[in-house]
Coordinates of C-alpha atoms in Angstrom, one line a residue:
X1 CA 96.0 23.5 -29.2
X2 CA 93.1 25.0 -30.9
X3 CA 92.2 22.1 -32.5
X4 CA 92.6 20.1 -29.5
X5 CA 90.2 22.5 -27.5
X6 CA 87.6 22.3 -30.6
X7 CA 87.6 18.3 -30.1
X8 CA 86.9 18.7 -26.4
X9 CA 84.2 21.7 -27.0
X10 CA 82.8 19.0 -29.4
X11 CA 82.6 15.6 -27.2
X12 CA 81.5 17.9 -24.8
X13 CA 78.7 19.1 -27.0
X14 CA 77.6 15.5 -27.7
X15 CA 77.5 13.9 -24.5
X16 CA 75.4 16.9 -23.1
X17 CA 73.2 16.5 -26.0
X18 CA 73.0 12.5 -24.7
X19 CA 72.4 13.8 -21.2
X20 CA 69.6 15.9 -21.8
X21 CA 68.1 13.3 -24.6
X22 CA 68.1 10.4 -21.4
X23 CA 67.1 13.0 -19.1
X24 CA 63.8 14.0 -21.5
X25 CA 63.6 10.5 -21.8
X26 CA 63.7 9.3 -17.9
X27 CA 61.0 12.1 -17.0
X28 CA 58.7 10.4 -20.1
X29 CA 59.2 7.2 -18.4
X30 CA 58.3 8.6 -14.9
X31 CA 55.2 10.3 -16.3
X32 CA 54.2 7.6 -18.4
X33 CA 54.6 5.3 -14.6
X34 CA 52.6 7.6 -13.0
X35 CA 49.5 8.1 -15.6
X36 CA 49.7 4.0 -15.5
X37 CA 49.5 4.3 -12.0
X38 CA 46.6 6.6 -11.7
X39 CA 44.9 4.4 -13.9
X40 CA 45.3 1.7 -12.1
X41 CA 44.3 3.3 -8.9
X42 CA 41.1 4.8 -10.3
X43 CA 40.4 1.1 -12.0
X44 CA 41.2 -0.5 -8.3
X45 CA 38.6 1.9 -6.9
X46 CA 36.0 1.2 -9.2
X47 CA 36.5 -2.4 -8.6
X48 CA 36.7 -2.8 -4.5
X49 CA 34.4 0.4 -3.9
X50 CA 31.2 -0.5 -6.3
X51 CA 28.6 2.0 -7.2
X52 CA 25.7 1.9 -4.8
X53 CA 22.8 -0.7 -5.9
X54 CA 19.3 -1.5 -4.8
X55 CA 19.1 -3.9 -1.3
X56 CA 17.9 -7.4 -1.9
X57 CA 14.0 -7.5 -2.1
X58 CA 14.1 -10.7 -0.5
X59 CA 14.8 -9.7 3.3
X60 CA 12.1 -7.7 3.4
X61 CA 9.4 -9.9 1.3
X62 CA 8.9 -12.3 4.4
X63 CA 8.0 -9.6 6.9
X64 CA 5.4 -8.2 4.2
X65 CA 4.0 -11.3 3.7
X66 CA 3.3 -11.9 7.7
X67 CA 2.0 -8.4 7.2
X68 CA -0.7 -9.2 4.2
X69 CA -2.1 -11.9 6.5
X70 CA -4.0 -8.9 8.1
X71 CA -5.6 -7.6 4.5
X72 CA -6.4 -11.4 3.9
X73 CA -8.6 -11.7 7.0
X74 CA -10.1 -7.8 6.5
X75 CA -11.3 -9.8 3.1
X76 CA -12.6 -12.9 4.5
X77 CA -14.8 -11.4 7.2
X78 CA -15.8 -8.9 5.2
X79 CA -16.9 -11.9 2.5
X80 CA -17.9 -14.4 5.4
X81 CA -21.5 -14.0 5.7
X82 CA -22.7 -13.3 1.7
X83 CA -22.7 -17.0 1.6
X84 CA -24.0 -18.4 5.1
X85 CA -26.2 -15.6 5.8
X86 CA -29.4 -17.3 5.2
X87 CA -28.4 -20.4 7.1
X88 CA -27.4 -17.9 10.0
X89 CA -30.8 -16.6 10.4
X90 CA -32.3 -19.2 9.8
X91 CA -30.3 -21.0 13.0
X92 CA -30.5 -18.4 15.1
X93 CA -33.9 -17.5 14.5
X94 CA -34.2 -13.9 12.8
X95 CA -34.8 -15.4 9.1
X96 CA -37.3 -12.7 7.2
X97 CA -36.0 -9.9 9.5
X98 CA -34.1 -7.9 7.1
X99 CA -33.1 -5.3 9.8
X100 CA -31.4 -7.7 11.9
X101 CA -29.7 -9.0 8.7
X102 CA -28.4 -6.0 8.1
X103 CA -27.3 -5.5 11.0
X104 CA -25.1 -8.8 10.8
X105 CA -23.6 -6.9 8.4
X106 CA -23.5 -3.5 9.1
X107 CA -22.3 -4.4 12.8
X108 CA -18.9 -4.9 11.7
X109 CA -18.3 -1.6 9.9
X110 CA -19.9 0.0 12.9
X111 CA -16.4 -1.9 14.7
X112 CA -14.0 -1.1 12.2
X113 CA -14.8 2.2 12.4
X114 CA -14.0 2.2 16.3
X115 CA -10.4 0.2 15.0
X116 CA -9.3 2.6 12.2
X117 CA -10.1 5.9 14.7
X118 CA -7.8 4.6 17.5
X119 CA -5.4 2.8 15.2
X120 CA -3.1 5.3 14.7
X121 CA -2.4 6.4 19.0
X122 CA -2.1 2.5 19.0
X123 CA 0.7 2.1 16.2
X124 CA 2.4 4.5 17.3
X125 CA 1.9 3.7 21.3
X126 CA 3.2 0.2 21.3
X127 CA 5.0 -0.5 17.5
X128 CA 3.6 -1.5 14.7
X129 CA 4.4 -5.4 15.6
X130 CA 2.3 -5.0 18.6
X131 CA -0.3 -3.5 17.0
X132 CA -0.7 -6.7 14.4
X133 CA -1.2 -8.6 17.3
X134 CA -3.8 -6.7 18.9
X135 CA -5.7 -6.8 15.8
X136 CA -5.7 -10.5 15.2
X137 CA -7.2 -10.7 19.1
X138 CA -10.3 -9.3 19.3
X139 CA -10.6 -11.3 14.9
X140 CA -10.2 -14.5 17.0
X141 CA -12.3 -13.7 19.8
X142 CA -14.9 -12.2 17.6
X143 CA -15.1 -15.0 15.0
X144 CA -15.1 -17.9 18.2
X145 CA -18.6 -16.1 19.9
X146 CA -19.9 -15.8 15.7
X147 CA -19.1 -19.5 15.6
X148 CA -20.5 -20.9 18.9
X149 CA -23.2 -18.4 19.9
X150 CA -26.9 -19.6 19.4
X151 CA -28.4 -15.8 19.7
X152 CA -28.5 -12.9 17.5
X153 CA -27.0 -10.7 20.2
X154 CA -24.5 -13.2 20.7
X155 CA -23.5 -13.1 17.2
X156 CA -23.7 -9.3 16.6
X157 CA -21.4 -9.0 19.7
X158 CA -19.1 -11.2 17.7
X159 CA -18.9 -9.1 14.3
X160 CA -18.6 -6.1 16.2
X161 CA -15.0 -7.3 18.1
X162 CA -14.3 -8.9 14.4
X163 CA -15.3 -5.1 13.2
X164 CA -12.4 -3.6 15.8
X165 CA -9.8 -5.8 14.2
X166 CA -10.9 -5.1 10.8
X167 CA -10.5 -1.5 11.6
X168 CA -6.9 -1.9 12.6
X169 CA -5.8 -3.6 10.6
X170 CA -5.2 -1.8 7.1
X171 CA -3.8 1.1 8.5
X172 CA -1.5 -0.7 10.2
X173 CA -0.5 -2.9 7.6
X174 CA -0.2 0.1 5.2
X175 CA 2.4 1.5 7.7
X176 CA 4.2 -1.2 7.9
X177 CA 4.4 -2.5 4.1
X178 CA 5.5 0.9 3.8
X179 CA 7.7 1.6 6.5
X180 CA 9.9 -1.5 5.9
X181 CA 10.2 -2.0 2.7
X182 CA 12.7 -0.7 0.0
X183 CA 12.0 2.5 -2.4
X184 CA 11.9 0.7 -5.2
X185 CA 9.4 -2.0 -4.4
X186 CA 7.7 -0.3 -2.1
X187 CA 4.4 0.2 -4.3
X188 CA 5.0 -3.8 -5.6
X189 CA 4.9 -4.7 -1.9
X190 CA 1.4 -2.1 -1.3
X191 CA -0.1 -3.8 -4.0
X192 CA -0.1 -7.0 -2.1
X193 CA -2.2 -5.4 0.1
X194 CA -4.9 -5.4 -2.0
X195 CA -4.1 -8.8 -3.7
X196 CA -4.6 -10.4 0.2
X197 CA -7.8 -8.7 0.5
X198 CA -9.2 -10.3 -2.9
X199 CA -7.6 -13.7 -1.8
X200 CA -9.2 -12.9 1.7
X201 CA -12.8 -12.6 -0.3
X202 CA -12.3 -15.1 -2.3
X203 CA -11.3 -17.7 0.1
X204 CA -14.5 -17.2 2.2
X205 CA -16.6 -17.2 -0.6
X206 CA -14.4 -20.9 -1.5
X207 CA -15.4 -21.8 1.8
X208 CA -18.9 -21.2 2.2
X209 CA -19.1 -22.7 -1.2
X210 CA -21.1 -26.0 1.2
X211 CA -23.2 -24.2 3.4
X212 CA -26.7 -24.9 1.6
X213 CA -25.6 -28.7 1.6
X214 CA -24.5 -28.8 5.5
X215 CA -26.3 -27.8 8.1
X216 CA -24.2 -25.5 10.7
X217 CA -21.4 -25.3 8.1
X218 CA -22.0 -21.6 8.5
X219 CA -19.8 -22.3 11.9
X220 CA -16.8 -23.5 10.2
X221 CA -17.0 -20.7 7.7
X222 CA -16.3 -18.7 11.3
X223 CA -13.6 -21.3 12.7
X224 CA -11.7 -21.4 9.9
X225 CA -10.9 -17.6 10.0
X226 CA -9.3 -17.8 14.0
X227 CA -6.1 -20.1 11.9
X228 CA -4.7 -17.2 9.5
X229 CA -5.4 -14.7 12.6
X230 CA -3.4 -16.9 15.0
X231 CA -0.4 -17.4 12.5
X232 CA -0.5 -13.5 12.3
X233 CA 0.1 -13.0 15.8
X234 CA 2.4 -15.6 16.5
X235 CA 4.5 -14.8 13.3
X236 CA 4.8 -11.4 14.1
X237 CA 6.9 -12.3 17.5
X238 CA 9.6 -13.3 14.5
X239 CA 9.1 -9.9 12.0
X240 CA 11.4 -7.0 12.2
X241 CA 9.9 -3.8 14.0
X242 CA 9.8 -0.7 11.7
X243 CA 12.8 1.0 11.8
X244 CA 11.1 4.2 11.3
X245 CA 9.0 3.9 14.2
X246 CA 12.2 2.7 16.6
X247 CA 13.8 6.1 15.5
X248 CA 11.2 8.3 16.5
X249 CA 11.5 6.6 20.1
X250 CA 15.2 7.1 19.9
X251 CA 16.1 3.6 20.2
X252 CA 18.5 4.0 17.5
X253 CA 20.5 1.0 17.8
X254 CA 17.4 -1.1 17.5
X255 CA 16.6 0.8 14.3
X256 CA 20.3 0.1 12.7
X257 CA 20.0 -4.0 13.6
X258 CA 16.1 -3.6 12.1
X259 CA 17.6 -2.1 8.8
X260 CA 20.2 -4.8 8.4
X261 CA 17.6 -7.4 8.4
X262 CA 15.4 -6.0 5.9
X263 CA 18.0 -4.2 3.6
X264 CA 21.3 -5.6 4.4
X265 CA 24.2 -4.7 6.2
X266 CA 25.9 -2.5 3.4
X267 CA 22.7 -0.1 3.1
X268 CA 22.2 0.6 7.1
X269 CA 24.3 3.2 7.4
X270 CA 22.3 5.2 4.0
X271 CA 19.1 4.3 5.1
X272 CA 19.9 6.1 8.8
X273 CA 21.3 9.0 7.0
X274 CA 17.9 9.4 4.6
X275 CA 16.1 9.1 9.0
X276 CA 18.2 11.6 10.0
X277 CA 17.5 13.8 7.2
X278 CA 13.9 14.6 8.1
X279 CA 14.6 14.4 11.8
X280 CA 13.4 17.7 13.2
X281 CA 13.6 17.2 16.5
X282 CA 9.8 16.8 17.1
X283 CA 9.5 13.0 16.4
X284 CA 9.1 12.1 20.3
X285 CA 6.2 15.0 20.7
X286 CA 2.3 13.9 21.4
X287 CA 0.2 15.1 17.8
X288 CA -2.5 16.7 18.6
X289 CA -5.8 16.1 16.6
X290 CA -5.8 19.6 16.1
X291 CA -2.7 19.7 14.1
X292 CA -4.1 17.1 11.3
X293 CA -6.9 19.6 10.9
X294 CA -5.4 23.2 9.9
X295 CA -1.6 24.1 10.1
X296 CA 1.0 23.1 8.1
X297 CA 0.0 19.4 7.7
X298 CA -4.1 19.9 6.6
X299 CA -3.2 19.8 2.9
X300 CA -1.4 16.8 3.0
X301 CA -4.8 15.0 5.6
X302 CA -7.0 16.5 3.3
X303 CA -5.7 15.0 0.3
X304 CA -6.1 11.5 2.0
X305 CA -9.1 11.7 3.2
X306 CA -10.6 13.1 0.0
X307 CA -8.9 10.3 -2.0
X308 CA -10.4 7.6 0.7
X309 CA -14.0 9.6 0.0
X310 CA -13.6 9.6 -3.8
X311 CA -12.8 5.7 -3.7
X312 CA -16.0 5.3 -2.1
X313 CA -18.1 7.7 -3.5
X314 CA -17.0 6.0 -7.0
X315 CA -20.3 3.3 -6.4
X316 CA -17.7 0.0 -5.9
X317 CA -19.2 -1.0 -2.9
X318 CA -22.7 -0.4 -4.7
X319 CA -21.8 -2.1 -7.7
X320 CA -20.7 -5.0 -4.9
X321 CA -24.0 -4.9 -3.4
X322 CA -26.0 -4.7 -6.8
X323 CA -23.7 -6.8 -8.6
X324 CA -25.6 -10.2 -7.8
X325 CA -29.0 -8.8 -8.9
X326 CA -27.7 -7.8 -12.2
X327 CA -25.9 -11.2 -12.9
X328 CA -28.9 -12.5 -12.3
X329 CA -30.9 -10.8 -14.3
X330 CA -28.5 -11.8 -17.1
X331 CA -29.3 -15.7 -16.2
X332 CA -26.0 -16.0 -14.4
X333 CA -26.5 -17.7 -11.3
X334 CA -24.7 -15.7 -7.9
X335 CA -22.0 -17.7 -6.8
X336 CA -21.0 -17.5 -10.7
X337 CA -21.2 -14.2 -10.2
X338 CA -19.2 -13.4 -7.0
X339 CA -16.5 -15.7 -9.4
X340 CA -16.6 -13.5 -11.9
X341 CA -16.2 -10.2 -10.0
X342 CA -13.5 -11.8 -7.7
X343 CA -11.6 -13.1 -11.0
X344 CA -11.7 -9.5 -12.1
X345 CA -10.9 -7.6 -8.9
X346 CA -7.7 -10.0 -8.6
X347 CA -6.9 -9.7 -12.1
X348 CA -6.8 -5.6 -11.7
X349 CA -4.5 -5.8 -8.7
X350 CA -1.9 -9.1 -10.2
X351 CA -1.8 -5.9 -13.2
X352 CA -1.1 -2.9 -10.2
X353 CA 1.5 -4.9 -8.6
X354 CA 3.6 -5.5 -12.1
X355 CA 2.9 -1.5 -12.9
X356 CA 3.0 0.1 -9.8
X357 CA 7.0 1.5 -9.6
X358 CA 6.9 1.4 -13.3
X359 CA 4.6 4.2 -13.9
X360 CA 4.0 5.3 -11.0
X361 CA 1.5 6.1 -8.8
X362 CA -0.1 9.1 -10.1
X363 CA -1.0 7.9 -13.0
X364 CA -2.5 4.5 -12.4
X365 CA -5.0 6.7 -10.5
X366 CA -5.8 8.8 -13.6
X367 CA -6.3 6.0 -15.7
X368 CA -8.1 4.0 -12.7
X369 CA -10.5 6.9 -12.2
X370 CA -11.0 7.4 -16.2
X371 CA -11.8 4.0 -17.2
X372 CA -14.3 3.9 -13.4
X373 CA -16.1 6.8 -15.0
X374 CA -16.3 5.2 -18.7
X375 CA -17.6 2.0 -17.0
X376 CA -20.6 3.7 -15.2
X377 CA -21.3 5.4 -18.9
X378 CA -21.7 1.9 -19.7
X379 CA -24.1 1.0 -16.8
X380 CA -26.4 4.2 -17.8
X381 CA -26.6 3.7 -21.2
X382 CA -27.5 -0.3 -20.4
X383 CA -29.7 1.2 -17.6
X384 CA -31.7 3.8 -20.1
X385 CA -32.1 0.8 -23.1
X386 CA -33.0 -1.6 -20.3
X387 CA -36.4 -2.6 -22.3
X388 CA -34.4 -3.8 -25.2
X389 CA -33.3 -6.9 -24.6
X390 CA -30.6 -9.1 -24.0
X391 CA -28.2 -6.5 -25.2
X392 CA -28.6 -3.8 -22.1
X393 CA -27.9 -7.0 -19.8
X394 CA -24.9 -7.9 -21.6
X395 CA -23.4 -4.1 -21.3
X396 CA -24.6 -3.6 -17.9
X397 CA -22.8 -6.8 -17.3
X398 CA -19.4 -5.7 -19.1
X399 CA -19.7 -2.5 -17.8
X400 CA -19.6 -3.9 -14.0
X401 CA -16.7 -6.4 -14.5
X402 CA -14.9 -3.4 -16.3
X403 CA -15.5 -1.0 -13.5
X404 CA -14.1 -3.3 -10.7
X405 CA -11.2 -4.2 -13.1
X406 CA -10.1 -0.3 -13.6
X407 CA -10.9 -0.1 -9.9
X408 CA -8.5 -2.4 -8.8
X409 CA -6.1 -1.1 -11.1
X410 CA -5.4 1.8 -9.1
X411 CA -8.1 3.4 -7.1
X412 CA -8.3 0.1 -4.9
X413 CA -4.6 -0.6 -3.9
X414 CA -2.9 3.1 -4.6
X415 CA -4.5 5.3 -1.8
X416 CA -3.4 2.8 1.0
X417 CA 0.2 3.1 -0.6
X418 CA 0.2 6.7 -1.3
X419 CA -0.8 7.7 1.6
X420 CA 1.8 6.5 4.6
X421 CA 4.0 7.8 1.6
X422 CA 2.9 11.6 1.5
X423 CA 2.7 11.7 5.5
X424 CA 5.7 12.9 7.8
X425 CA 6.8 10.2 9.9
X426 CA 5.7 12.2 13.2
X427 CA 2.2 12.3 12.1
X428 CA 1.8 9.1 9.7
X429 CA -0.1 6.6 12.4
X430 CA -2.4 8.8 13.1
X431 CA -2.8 10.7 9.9
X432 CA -3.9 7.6 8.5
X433 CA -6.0 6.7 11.4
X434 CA -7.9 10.2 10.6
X435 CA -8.4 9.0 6.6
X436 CA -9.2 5.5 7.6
X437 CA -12.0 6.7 9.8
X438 CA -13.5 8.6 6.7
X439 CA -13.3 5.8 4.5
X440 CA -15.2 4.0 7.0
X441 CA -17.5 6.6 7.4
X442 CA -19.0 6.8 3.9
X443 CA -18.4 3.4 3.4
X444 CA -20.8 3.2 5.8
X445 CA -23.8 5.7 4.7
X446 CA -23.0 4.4 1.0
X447 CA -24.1 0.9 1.9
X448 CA -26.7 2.0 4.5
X449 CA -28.4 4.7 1.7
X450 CA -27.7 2.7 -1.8
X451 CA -31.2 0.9 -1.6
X452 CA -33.0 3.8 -0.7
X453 CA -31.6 5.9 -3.5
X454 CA -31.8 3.4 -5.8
X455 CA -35.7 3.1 -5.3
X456 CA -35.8 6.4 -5.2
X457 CA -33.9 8.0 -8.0
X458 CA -33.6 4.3 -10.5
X459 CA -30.3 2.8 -11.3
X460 CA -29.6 5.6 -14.5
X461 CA -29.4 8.5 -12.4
X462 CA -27.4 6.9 -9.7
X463 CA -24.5 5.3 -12.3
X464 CA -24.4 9.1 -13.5
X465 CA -24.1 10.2 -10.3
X466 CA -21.3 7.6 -9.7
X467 CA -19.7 8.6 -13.0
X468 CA -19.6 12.2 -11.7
X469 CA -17.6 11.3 -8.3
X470 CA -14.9 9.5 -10.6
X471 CA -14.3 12.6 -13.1
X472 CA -14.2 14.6 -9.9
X473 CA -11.5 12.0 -8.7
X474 CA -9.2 12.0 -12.0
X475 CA -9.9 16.5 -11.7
X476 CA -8.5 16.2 -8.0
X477 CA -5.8 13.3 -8.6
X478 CA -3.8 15.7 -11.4
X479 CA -4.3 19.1 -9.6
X480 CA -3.1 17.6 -5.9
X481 CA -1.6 14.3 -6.5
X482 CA 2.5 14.1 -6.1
X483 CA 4.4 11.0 -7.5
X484 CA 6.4 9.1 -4.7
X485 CA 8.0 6.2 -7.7
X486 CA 11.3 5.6 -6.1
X487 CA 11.5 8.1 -3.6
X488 CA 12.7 7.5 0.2
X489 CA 10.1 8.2 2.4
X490 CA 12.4 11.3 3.7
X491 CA 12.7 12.5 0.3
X492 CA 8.9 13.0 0.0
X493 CA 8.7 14.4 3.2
X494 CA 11.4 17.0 2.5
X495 CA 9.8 17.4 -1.0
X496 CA 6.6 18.5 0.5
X497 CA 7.1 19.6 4.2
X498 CA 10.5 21.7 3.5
X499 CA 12.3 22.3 6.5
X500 CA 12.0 25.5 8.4

């Protein structure tokens, strides 16, 4: 009986032993399934939900083109009359009046001064699409009355409707370029900007290449302009509005189907999100000038405007204006000249585009600044051994082609980029309206004064002068300069208007 009882205890023993080994070994299985499964899973979900990328730069690269169209003619008419401008008054009967030459001229600053104050209450009154349009209008009308008038006062009346358009254009175009186009091209696309404008100058200085050879060609040089103007305005019926700007007047749906043609439909709901991020509430309010002026937005206006002043009080529209009689002192003729300078402006900003959200903006103004200031070294020292020879020609001339270089570089195409950049989106029109106005402004009294001083004080004083504005720049660039590289426009805001 015993041993009977033993055998039992014994099978007993071993078949529990067998239950519990398949049991260990069915609950390894099941967790073995179930690691497999979260594998799989997390695999699955790296493969149908993909990390976020970059939207495609082409949907947005045809809209900034249309827009660039407006820097190109801001470079032609600023180029137009170099050329012709001795046919001109020759036709219409002013030649050896040298005040109504400049005034030719000068008339058109006067204008764009008058399009750069209002540009920003009109950007932001009837879209940024709109606002193309009426710039390329009073181009057109202005450059038909240059073209067929056979007064002075006719043609004046001409520049100075050219002059409005000039005016609103950049700011606008900056807006734009910046408003619709992806964080991490943004300052590739700005660049183009200035690469339009030296195409711009270059094409009208291409074009008035036959003006001593035929007479009246001075008229075409004007005719020819009214073709990219009209392509502007007509193209721009086919652009995408800026999303940016449909927020703020709460058409939101608009905004959404705006987005999707520039960045795709996968990115629209990200790029509403960064809108809504820096939406205080305050977007549909009127801005008052007084708010640009003190308060909580005068440091980011004042750094604007002072870069806008720097740029100008650098000498480059002096060393534009001298630049022929120093060629020519050097034996190279002027039209080889304006080649030269415009090979070397286009060079700087072909070099700007490429390094623009590489290294950033910041310091591409640094550098642009520094090697401004080194240049004009290079005009004083030519300017103090001017009795010497050949040699002081030969620096002076190097240092000139190297100034424009470094000034296209950065301190030509960055502060039109930088500057819709720093800007809140309730105040960015008009902001940049404010700036605009001051670049006009000394642009203005720099071209109006540089004789004078000249004269008065001789070319080494006024290169050191010069210099001393661009060391002043690179001192204010690293102290108040932030770098936007690859930020969303509401990430800079947030970054340097928090929320209160």
């Amino acid at each position: 009986m015993r041993g009977r009882q033993r055998e039992a205890y014994s099978m007993y023993k071993r078949l529990s032993s067998r239950d519990y080994t398949n049991t260990i070994d069915m609950e390894a299985k099941e967790l073995i399934d179930a690691i497999d499964v979260e594998e799989n899973s997390a695999l699955l979900q790296k493969i149908t939900v993909p990390e976020p990328s970059n939207p495609s730069w082409r949907l947005s690269f045809p809209h900034v083109v249309v827009a660039t169209l407006s820097s190109f003619l801001f470079g032609y008419h600023l180029g137009v009359v170099n050329e012709p401008l001795e046919s001109i008054s020759k036709d219409l009967g002013f030649k050896g009046n040298t005040l109504a030459e400049g005034l030719v001229v000068s008339t058109c600053l006067g204008g764009a001064f008058v399009g750069s104050l209002f540009s920003g209450w009109v950007a932001d009154g009837v879209g940024r699409r709109r606002a193309f349009q009426l710039c390329a209008l009073p181009m057109i009308i202005g450059a038909v009355m240059s073209a067929s008038t056979k007064t002075l006062a006719g043609m004046l009346l001409g520049r100075l409707f050219v002059g409005t358009g000039m005016g609103l254009g950049p700011p606008v175009a900056s807006l734009y370029v910046t408003e619709v186009s992806p964080a991490f091209v943004r300052g590739t696309y700005g660049s183009l900007i200035q690469i339009a404008t030296c195409l711009g100058l270059m094409g009208a200085l291409f074009v008035g290449i036959p003006v001593k050879e035929i007479v009246g060609w001075w008229r075409v040089c004007f005719w020819v302009s009214t073709i990219p103007a009209a392509i502007l305005a007509l193209a721009m019926l086919f652009c995408a509005e800026s999303p940016h700007w449909l927020h703020k007047q709460g058409r939101t749906y608009e905004a959404e189907a705006e987005f999707e043609r520039l960045l795709g439909g996968s990115h629209v709901k990200t790029a509403m999100a960064e809108l809504a991020k820096s939406d205080r509430g305050d977007d549909t309010d009127s801005v008052r000038l007084s708010e640009l002026l003190y308060g909580r937005h005068f440091r980011v206006v004042f750094i604007g405007s002072t870069l806008f002043a720097l740029q100008q009080l650098s000498g480059i529209n002096a060393v534009f204006y001298f630049s022929s009689t120093v060629f020519k002192s050097a034996g190279v003729p002027s039209g080889l000249a304006n080649v030269f300078i415009g090979i070397a402006n286009l060079s700087g900003s072909i070099v700007a585009m490429v390094l623009m959200d590489k290294v950033g903006r910041k310091l591409l103004l640094l550098w642009s600044f520094f090697g401004m200031a080194i240049s004009m070294s290079l005009q004083v020292a030519a300017a103090s051994f001017y009795s010497s020879g050949s040699g002081s020609l030969y620096l002076s001339v190097g240092g000139m082609l190297m100034f424009v270089l470094t000034f296209a570089l950065g301190a030509g195409p960055v502060p039109g980029l930088l500057l819709p950049e720093i800007f809140p989106s309730r105040i960015r029109a008009k902001a940049m309206a404010v700036c605009m106005s001051v670049h006009w402004v000394i642009n203005f009294f720099v071209g109006l004064l540089f004789l004078q001083l000249l004269e008065q004080f001789g070319p080494r004083l006024l290169y050191s002068i010069f210099g001393t504005f661009c060391m002043l720049a690179v001192v204010f660039v690293k102290r108040n300069v932030v770098e936007t590289k690859g930020k969303s426009l509401q990430e800079i805001e947030i970054a340097l208007l928090p929320q209160e």
